[in-house]
Amino acid sequence: MLAAGVGFIVWYFGWLSTEAQDLAYQIPGMLAPIAIIAGVAIYKPDDGRPWVLLAVSQVLTVMGDWTWVILERLGLDVFPSIADALYLSGQALTAVAVISLVRGRIPGGDRAGLIDALVVAVGVALLSWTFLMAPLVSDPSASILEIGVALAYPALDVLLLGVLVRIMLAPGHQVPSLKLILIALIILLVGDFPYAFMAIEGTYQTGDLIEVTWLAASFVFAASALHPSMREIAAPVVAAEGQLSPARLVLLAAASLMAPAVLVIQGLLGETVDIPVIATGCVVLFLLVIARLGGLVRDLRTTLTERRSLEEELEHRALHDPLTGLPNRALFYERLEQALRHRSEQVAVLFLDLDDFKTVNDTFGHQVGDELLCVVGDAIRDAVRGSDTVARLGGDEFAVLVDRDASVAAASALASRLLTAVGSPKPIAGRERAVGTSIGISVGSTGAATAERLMREADVAMYVAKSQGKSGFSVFDPRTHDGVVRTMGLQADLERGIREGQFELHYQPIIALETGEIAGIEALVRWQHPTRGLLMPGDFIHLAEMTGTIVPLDRWVIEEAARQAAAWGANGPTGAGRFLSVNLSPLALVHEGLVDLVASALKASHLEPRQLMLEITESAQPDPVAVAETLAALKGLGVRLAIDDFGTGFASISRLLDSPFDVIKIDEGLLQAMKTDERAGAIVSGVLDLGRRLGSTTIAEGVEDASQLTELRQLGCDYGQGFHFSPALTADDLEAAVRVETAPAIWSRRSQRERISRFLG
């Protein structure tokens, strides 16, 4: 459309006669409404009515052109005429259409932009009145109708100018279609104002170069409707009140100086100064400038208020936990230090750490974990006094500052209330859930304690409470300090050890007691600590379960055992139908992805599913429903399941009723008790009989001498393992031992020292 406009204008001025120009002039005006309606039909804007108004304005304008041509041909070109009514109607409707098009761009309004547009419009109106309108009004030969119609033209141009400035000063991105509309308005005004002077002087003729502006405006209006962005003209933008760019400031200054400029021009031309009009214009401009300054002051005040509120909000966020709304660690330390500085009485710090919270996060997701933290925070806040400070230090750690009546007895009573408040079941994610907490208490006073020291002591006391069975509290005692600090250091080492691959697997043979042959291999984890040397599971498994690091550790054990079985191949320790046993914590059972991990391990190790045995060890007590679902899924893979340390804690008889266990492992403590307590022998005998009745395989752990072996054989135990047969060996030592020891009963005939020496070379 734009290219067609350029071609038409060149053709219009380059090849047409004045007579032809008189007729061809109407062609762009007829094309424009057709193009606008076509654009509405093609792009279907949300509200097409403003575009229809714009098309109608073009129709009215071209009707005015045809009417003027006809009247001129008939010799009836009087002023005013029907053509003038059509022209003025079209121009007014153009302003209405453009205002309607952009009305939705600033939903909240742009007061500053409106005032700025009025300043420009008033300044130009003052100039237009002085040099265009006033001569028309002062013509004694003109009728009132002629004066009114003559004044309407520049008045509508001033209105269009105000609309143009209002849109151009509005904030936000201008789409191409809107830019084309603004260009069309500029072109119209560039033609209208010079034409007004030409009309007064009577110098305008058909084919005058000024006509290029009106022809081009029609094509640009048409192009604006044919651009795809015409649907986005009214898209809302954010108003930017109070912003004065340099260009905007220059424009406003120039408009404001129109009154004195008119005085200077009239003085230079020797014309009579129109004092009333200029004075009125000055007053109006002054009031608009005052209103603009008032808006700037109000906007500045609003900005300062918002900035102050933002600073307060940022300060609140910096000192409060965003999840629970409680004070954070920084604010808690600040209040603790303040209490120690300004109070002579004792101050107590209670350090709370939720029990097994990592399991909740891993099992049910972080959203449930966050909801639980919020509920726990509310429970703690409700359980303390209004003068006490409750804070979330991070993760699942909370703290309470008691700075009034903070005796050990009062702090202990508060800890008891907190245990009850936190431990009671709460509706979380549509289910009643309960979580325990371990609480450490430290009490100090001004001069004898610092904030850092009290927090450290409360942290130590909390770990003592956890080591005593969780869901309890402990008051800091210096006598427990050293041991707990070592444990805390070991916790940090444990997390680093998993990341850095400091763990390794040793393997202990499981012997068929009837034949003395190796029936299986149990993978046992060892920690090659960089400073403490080789650590046994008893040194770190409980800590791993307490901190949740048992889950990644168990996953590593499964993957490493599978890798080693694959490395050994069919002729290695796991060949010839022998099974591989791996220990699992119940915490790992409720961790997402375990079943897929085991399936991948079977594929990687080339083991038959029946050759893999998973031992469920004594540990924390996670969600029984989730545990049962995972056990059923593992059973579905075809692996064997063993209940470890049978007869203690988690491994109770009730577990045999609702879990698909194939193997019962008798706790080594029962075997040791058989030496001195006949009742222990009766218990072992009962367990073995229970296993036979349930169709389960039985394995005795901790077989240390021949007498235990003989008694277990007599009682009908299927398998055994322990130092009487072999200690846990490295993968290479076990492979060498299996390759050398081929006699079926070699395990039962040699002394322990000889066998171990043989295994270790």
PDB file of C-alpha atoms in Angstrom, residues 616 631 641-647 649-666 686-698:
ATOM      1  CA  ILE A 616      15.933 -54.295  55.196  1.00  0.00           C
ATOM      2  CA  LEU A 631       8.515 -53.817  48.936  1.00  0.00           C
ATOM      3  CA  LEU A 641      13.799 -59.721  50.436  1.00  0.00           C
ATOM      4  CA  ALA A 642      15.357 -60.359  53.828  1.00  0.00           C
ATOM      5  CA  ILE A 643      14.302 -58.967  57.187  1.00  0.00           C
ATOM      6  CA  ASP A 644      17.538 -58.134  58.992  1.00  0.00           C
ATOM      7  CA  ASP A 645      18.274 -58.230  62.745  1.00  0.00           C
ATOM      8  CA  PHE A 646      15.048 -60.157  63.306  1.00  0.00           C
ATOM      9  CA  GLY A 647      13.516 -59.633  66.746  1.00  0.00           C
ATOM     10  CA  GLY A 649      12.803 -52.734  66.598  1.00  0.00           C
ATOM     11  CA  PHE A 650      11.577 -52.507  63.031  1.00  0.00           C
ATOM     12  CA  ALA A 651      12.251 -56.212  62.435  1.00  0.00           C
ATOM     13  CA  SER A 652       9.348 -57.530  64.491  1.00  0.00           C
ATOM     14  CA  ILE A 653       7.090 -60.540  63.977  1.00  0.00           C
ATOM     15  CA  SER A 654       4.283 -58.266  62.778  1.00  0.00           C
ATOM     16  CA  ARG A 655       6.398 -57.336  59.767  1.00  0.00           C
ATOM     17  CA  LEU A 656       6.252 -60.947  58.573  1.00  0.00           C
ATOM     18  CA  LEU A 657       2.471 -60.712  58.315  1.00  0.00           C
ATOM     19  CA  ASP A 658       2.234 -57.699  56.006  1.00  0.00           C
ATOM     20  CA  SER A 659       5.538 -57.749  54.078  1.00  0.00           C
ATOM     21  CA  PRO A 660       6.714 -60.236  51.386  1.00  0.00           C
ATOM     22  CA  PHE A 661       9.985 -61.318  53.076  1.00  0.00           C
ATOM     23  CA  ASP A 662      11.733 -64.480  51.794  1.00  0.00           C
ATOM     24  CA  VAL A 663      14.609 -64.566  54.271  1.00  0.00           C
ATOM     25  CA  ILE A 664      14.882 -64.094  58.043  1.00  0.00           C
ATOM     26  CA  LYS A 665      18.285 -63.024  59.368  1.00  0.00           C
ATOM     27  CA  ILE A 666      18.746 -63.793  63.047  1.00  0.00           C
ATOM     28  CA  GLY A 686      11.517 -70.671  67.745  1.00  0.00           C
ATOM     29  CA  VAL A 687      12.610 -68.284  65.005  1.00  0.00           C
ATOM     30  CA  LEU A 688      14.041 -71.142  62.938  1.00  0.00           C
ATOM     31  CA  ASP A 689      10.833 -73.133  63.377  1.00  0.00           C
ATOM     32  CA  LEU A 690       8.815 -70.043  62.397  1.00  0.00           C
ATOM     33  CA  GLY A 691      10.926 -69.670  59.281  1.00  0.00           C
ATOM     34  CA  ARG A 692      10.312 -73.279  58.240  1.00  0.00           C
ATOM     35  CA  ARG A 693       6.565 -72.909  58.786  1.00  0.00           C
ATOM     36  CA  LEU A 694       6.507 -69.700  56.705  1.00  0.00           C
ATOM     37  CA  GLY A 695       8.649 -71.222  53.967  1.00  0.00           C
ATOM     38  CA  SER A 696      11.389 -68.642  54.608  1.00  0.00           C
ATOM     39  CA  THR A 697      15.142 -69.156  54.443  1.00  0.00           C
ATOM     40  CA  THR A 698      17.030 -68.472  57.696  1.00  0.00           C
TER      41      THR A 698
END
